[in-house]
Coordinates of C-alpha atoms in Angstrom, one line a residue:
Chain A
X1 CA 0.0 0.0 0.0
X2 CA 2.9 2.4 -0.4
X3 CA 2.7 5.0 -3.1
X4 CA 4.9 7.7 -1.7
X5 CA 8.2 7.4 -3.4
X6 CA 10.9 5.5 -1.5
X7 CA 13.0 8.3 -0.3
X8 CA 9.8 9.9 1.0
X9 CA 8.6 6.4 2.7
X10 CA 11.6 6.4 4.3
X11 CA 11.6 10.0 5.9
X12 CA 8.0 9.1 7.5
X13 CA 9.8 6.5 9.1
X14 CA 11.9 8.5 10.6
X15 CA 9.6 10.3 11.5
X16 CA 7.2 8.0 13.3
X17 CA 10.1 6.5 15.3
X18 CA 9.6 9.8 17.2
X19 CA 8.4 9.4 20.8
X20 CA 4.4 10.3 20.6
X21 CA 4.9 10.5 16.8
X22 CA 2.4 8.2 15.0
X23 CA 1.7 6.8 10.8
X24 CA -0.2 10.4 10.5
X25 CA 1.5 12.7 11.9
X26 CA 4.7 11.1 10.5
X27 CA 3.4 12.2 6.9
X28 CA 2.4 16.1 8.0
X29 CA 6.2 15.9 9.0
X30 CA 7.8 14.2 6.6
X31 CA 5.0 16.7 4.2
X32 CA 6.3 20.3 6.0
X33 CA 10.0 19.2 5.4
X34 CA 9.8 18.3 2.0
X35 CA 8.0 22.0 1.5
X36 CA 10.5 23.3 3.1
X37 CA 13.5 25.3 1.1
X38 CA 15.9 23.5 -0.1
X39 CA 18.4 25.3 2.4
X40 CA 16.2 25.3 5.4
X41 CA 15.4 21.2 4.8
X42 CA 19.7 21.2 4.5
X43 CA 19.9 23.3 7.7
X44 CA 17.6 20.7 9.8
X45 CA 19.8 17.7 8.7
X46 CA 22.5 19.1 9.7
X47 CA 21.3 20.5 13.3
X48 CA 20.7 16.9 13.8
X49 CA 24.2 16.1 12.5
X50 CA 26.0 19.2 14.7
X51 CA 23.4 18.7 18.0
X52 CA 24.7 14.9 18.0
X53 CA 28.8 15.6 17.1
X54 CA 29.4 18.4 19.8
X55 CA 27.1 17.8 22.3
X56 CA 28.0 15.0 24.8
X57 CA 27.8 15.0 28.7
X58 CA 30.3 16.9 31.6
X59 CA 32.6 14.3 32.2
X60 CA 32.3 15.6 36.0
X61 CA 28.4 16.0 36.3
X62 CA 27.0 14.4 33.4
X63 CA 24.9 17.0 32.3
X64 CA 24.9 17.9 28.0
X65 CA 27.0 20.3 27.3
X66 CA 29.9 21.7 24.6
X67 CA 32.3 22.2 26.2
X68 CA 35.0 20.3 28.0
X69 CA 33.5 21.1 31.5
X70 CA 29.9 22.1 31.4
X71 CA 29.3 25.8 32.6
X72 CA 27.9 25.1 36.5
X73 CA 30.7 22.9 36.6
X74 CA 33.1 25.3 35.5
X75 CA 31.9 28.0 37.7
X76 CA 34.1 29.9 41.0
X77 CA 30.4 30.9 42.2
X78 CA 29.2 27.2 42.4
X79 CA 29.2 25.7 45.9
X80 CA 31.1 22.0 44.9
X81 CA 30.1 20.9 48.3
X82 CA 26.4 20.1 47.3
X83 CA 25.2 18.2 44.6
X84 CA 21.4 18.1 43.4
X85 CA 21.2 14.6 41.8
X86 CA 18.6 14.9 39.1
X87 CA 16.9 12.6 36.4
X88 CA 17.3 14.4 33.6
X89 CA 19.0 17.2 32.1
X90 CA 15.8 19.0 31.2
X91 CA 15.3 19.1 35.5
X92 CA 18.4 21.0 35.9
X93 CA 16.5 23.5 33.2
X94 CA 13.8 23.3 36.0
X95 CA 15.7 24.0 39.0
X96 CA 17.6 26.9 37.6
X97 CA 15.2 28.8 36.7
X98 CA 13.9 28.8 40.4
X99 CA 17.6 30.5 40.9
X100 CA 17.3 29.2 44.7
X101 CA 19.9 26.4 44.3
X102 CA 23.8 27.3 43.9
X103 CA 25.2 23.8 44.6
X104 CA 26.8 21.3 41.6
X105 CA 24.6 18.7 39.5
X106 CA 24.7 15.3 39.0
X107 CA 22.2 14.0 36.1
X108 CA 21.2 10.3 36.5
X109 CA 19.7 9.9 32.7
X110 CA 16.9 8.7 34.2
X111 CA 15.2 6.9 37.4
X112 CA 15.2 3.1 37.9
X113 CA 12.3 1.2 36.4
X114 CA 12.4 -2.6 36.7
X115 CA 9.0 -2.3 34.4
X116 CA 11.0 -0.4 31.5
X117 CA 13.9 -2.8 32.0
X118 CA 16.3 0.1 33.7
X119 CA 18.6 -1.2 36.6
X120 CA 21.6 0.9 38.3
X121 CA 24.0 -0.1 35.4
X122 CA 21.7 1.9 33.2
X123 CA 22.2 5.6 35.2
X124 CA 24.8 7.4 35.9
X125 CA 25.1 6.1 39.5
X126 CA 28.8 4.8 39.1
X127 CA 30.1 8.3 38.4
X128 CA 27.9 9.5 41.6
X129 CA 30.0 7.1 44.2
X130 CA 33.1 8.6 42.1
X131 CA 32.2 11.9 43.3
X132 CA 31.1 11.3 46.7
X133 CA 34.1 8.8 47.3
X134 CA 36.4 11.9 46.3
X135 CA 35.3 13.4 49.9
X136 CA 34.7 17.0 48.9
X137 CA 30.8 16.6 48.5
X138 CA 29.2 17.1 51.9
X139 CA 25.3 16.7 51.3
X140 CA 23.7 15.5 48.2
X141 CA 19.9 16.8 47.9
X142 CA 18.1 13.7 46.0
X143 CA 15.7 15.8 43.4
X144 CA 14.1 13.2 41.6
X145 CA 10.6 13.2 40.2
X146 CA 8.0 12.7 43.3
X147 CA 6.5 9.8 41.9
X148 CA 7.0 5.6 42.7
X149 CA 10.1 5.4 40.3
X150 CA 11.8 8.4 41.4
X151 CA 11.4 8.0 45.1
X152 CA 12.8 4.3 44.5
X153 CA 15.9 5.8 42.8
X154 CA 16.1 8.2 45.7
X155 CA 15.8 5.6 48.1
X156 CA 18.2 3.5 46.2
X157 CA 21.2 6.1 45.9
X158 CA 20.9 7.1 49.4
X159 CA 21.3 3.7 51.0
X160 CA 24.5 3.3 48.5
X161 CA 25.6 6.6 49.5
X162 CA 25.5 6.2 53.3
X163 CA 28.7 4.1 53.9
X164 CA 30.6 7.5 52.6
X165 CA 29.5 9.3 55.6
X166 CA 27.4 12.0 53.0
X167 CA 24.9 13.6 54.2
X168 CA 21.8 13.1 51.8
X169 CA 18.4 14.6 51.5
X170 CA 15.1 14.9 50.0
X171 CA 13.2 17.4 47.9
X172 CA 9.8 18.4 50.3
X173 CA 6.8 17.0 49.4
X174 CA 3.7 19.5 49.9
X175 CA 0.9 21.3 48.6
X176 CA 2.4 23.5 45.7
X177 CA 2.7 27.1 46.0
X178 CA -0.3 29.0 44.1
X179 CA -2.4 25.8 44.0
X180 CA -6.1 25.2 45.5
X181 CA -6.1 22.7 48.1
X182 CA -9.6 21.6 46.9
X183 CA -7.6 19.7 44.1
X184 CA -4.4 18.6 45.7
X185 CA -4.3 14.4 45.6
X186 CA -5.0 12.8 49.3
X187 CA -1.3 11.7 49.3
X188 CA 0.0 15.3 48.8
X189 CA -2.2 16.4 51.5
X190 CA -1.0 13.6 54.0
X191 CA 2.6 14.9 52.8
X192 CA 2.4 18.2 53.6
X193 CA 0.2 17.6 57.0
X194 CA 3.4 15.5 57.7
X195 CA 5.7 18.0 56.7
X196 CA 4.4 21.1 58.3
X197 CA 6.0 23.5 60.3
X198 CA 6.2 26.1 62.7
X199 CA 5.0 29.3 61.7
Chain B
X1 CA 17.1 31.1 30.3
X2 CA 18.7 28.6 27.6
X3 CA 20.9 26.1 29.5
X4 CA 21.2 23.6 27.4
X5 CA 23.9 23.6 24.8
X6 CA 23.6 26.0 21.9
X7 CA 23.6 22.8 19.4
X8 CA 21.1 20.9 21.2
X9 CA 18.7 24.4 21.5
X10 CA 19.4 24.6 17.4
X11 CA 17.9 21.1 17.2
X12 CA 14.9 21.9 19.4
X13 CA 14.5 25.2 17.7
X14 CA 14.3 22.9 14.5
X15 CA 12.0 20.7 15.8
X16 CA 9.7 23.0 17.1
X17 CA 9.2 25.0 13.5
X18 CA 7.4 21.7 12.6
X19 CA 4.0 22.1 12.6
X20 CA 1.4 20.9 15.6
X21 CA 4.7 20.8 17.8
X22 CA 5.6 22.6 20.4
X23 CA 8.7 24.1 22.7
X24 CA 7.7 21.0 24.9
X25 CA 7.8 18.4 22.6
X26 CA 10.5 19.6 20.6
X27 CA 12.6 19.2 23.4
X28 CA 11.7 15.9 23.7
X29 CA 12.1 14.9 20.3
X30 CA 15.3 16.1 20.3
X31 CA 16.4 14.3 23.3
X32 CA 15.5 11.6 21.2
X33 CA 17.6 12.3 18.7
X34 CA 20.5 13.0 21.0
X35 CA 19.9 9.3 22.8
X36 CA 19.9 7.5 19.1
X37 CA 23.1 5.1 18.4
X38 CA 25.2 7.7 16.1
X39 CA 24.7 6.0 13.1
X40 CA 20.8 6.1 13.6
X41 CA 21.0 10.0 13.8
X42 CA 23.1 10.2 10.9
X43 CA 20.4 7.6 9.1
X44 CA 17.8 10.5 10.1
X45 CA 19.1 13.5 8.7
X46 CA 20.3 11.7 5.7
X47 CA 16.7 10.8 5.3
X48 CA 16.0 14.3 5.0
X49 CA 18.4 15.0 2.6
X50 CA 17.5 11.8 0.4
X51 CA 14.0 12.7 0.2
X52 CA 14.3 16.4 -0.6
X53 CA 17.0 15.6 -3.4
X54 CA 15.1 12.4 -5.1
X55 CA 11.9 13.4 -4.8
X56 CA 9.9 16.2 -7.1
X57 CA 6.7 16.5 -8.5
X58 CA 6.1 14.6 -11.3
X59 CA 5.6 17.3 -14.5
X60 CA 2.4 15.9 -15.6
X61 CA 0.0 15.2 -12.7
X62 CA 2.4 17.2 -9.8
X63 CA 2.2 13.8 -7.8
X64 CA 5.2 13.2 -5.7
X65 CA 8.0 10.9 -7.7
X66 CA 11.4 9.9 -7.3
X67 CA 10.9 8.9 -11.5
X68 CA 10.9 10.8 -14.4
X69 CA 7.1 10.2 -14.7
X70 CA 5.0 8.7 -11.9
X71 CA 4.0 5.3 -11.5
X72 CA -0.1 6.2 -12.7
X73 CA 1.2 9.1 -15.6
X74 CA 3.2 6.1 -16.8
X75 CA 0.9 3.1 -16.5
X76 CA -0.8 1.7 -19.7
X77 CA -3.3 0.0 -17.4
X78 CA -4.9 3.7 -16.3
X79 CA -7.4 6.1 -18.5
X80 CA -5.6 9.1 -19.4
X81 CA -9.3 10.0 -20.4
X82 CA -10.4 10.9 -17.0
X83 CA -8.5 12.8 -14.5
X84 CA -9.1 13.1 -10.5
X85 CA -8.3 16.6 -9.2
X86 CA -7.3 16.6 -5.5
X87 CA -5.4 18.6 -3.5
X88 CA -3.0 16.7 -1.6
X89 CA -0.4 13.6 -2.5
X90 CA -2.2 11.9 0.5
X91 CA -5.5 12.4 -1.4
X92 CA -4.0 10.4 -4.1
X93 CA -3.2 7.8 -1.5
X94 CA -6.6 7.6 -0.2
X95 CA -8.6 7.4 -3.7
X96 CA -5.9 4.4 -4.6
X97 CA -7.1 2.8 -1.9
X98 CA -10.5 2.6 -2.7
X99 CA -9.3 1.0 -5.9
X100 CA -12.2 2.3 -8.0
X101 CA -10.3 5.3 -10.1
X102 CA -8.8 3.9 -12.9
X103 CA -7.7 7.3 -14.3
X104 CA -5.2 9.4 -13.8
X105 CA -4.8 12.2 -11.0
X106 CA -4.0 16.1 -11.1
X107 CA -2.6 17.0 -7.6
X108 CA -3.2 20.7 -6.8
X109 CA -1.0 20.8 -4.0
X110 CA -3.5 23.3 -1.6
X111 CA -6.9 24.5 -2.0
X112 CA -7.7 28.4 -2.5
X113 CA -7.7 29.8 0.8
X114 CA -7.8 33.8 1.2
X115 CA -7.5 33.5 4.7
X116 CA -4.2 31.7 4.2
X117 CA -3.4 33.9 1.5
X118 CA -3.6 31.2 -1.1
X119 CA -5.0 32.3 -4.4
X120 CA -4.7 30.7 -8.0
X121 CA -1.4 30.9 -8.6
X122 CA -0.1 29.3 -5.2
X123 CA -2.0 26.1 -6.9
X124 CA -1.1 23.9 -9.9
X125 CA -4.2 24.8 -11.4
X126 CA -2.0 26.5 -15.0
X127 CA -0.6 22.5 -15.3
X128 CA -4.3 21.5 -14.9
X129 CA -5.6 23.6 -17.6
X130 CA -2.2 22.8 -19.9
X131 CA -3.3 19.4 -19.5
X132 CA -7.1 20.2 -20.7
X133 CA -6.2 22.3 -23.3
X134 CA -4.5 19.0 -25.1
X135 CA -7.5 17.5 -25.9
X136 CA -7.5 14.5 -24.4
X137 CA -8.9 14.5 -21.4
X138 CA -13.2 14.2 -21.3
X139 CA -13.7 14.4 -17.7
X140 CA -12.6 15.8 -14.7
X141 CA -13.7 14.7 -11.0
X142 CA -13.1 17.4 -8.7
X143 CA -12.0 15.2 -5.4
X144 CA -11.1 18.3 -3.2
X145 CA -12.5 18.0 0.1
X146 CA -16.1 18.6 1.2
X147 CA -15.4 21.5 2.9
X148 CA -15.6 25.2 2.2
X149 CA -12.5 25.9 0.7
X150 CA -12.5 22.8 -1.2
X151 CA -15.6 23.3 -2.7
X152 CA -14.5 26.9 -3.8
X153 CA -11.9 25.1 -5.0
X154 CA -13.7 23.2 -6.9
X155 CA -16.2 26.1 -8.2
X156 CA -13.2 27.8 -9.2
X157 CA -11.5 25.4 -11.1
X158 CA -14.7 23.9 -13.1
X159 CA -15.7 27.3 -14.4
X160 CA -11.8 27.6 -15.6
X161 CA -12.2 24.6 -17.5
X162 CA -16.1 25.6 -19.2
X163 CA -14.8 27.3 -22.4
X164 CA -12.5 23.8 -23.1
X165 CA -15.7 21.6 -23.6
X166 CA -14.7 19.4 -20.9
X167 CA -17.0 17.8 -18.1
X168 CA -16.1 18.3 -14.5
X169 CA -18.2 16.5 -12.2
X170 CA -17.9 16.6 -8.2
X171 CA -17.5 13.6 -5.9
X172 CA -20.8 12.5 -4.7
X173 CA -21.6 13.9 -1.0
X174 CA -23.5 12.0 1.4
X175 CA -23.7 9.9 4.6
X176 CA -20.2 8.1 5.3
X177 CA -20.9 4.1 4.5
X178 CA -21.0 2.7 8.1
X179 CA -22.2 5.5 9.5
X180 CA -24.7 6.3 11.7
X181 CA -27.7 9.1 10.9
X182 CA -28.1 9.7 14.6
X183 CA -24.3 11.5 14.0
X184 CA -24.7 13.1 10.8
X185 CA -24.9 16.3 10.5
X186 CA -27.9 18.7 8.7
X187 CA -25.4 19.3 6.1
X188 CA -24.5 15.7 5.7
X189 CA -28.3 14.6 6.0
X190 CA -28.9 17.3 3.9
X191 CA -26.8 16.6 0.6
X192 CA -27.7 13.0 1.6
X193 CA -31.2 13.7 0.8
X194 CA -31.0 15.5 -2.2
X195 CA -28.4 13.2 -3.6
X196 CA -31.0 10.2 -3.1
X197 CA -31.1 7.8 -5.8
X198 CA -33.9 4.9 -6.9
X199 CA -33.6 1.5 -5.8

């Protein structure tokens, strides 16, 4: 049932190996590019090409980045002494920009699953005991996700952590700021009746 | 607020130009891209490359080709007699698969749209009337899409072709085979009606 030319066949496949890309959407896609200029079409090819030769991760944190040391790595006004261990580049995007935190990274490249077949060997835990075994890090702040994979990752790191005397903490679970309590889930309500304090 | 490096936020910038996707998904996209074996990324943006160089439009019916002439144009098995307008390549796709059009095709690559600022000569409609103007063809079924700019579309186009002698007829509109009246609408029920044939 094909009766796109081959070359254009095989572009909607590329296409719909995208995550949350399916057969149709694959076509508008594969339909846009080859509308596209023939410069601009060139220009997308080769970000893919240029995004996958000189990006790779921080030998030190793990995080993307272009350079040899990524910038938080790299910077005097970085407190090396605390490390935020995070899932995911894209979360240290998110904790940035609430310009609270002024510690190092460490970015895992995602959370243990047993469902999705992802053990320790799969993250970058190995680097993590590295670090820690190096002695300068004195607390690690665990900054996973809040949800069933995330907290077991958490859990997981800190009990592999603990013979190194760090000390290691948790991200507070609560209600969250500018929300309606009238919609908050019964377990973030239990959470932040647990967590409350002092005012 | 751009974190991530300037490579990787040239890819997302790529992938969020395409259309129905966003900053959101175009991040994760090209995540994707960035976690694909290097050979696999390579594979995708030589797919774009490979389509946008092999495949044109074919210069009689402006269907998509990697040939000199398409597959249909150059079948001996198809009526040159009788030509399907439509508007899209995926058009053609879908008629083909109804295997009842044994003609050929006339892909118009858009509809007439002033909101979109697409007028006559944004279409193939000059090829279309070239093609009339041989002689050779005796009807044309205007396929565009039962909506209001395909049925301009159509209006337009078969009072172009009126001083060439040639009959233009319109896909038949009425409720969709399977279909159920309760979830038809009074346009649908409508055309249905006065479309209504003897049994």
């Amino acid at each position: 049932m094909d009766f796109f030319p081959a070359a254009l066949e095989a572009l909607i496949d590329q296409f719909a190996r995208l995550p949350g890309v399916g057969r149709k959407s694959a076509q508008r896609l594969a339909f846009y590019v080859m509308d596209l200029p023939e410069t601009e079409a060139t220009a997308f090819a080769e970000a893919i090409l240029a995004a996958r030769q000189t990006v790779h991760v921080c030998p030190q944190c793990q995080n993307l980045t272009d350079a040899e040391l990524c910038s938080i790595c790299r910077s005097s006004r970085r407190d090396p002494s605390t490390v935020c261990v995070v899932a995911d580049p894209k979360d240290v995007i998110a904790m940035e920009r609430a310009r609270e935190f002024h510690g190092h990274y460490h970015v895992l490249h995602g959370v243990l699953s047993p469902m999705s077949h992802v053990g320790p060997d799969d993250l970058r835990i190995t680097e993590l005991t590295h670090r820690v075994a190096q002695g300068e890090i004195q607390e690690i702040i665990m900054a996973t996700n809040p949800d069933a994979e995330g907290e077991t990752t958490a859990m997981y790191i800190a009990r592999l952590l603990k013979p190194f005397g760090v000390r290691v903490t948790r991200l507070a679970y609560g209600v969250p700021v500018g929300g309606n309590l009238e919609y908050a889930d019964d377990a973030t309500l239990l959470r932040a009746l647990e967590g409350r304090r002092e005012i």
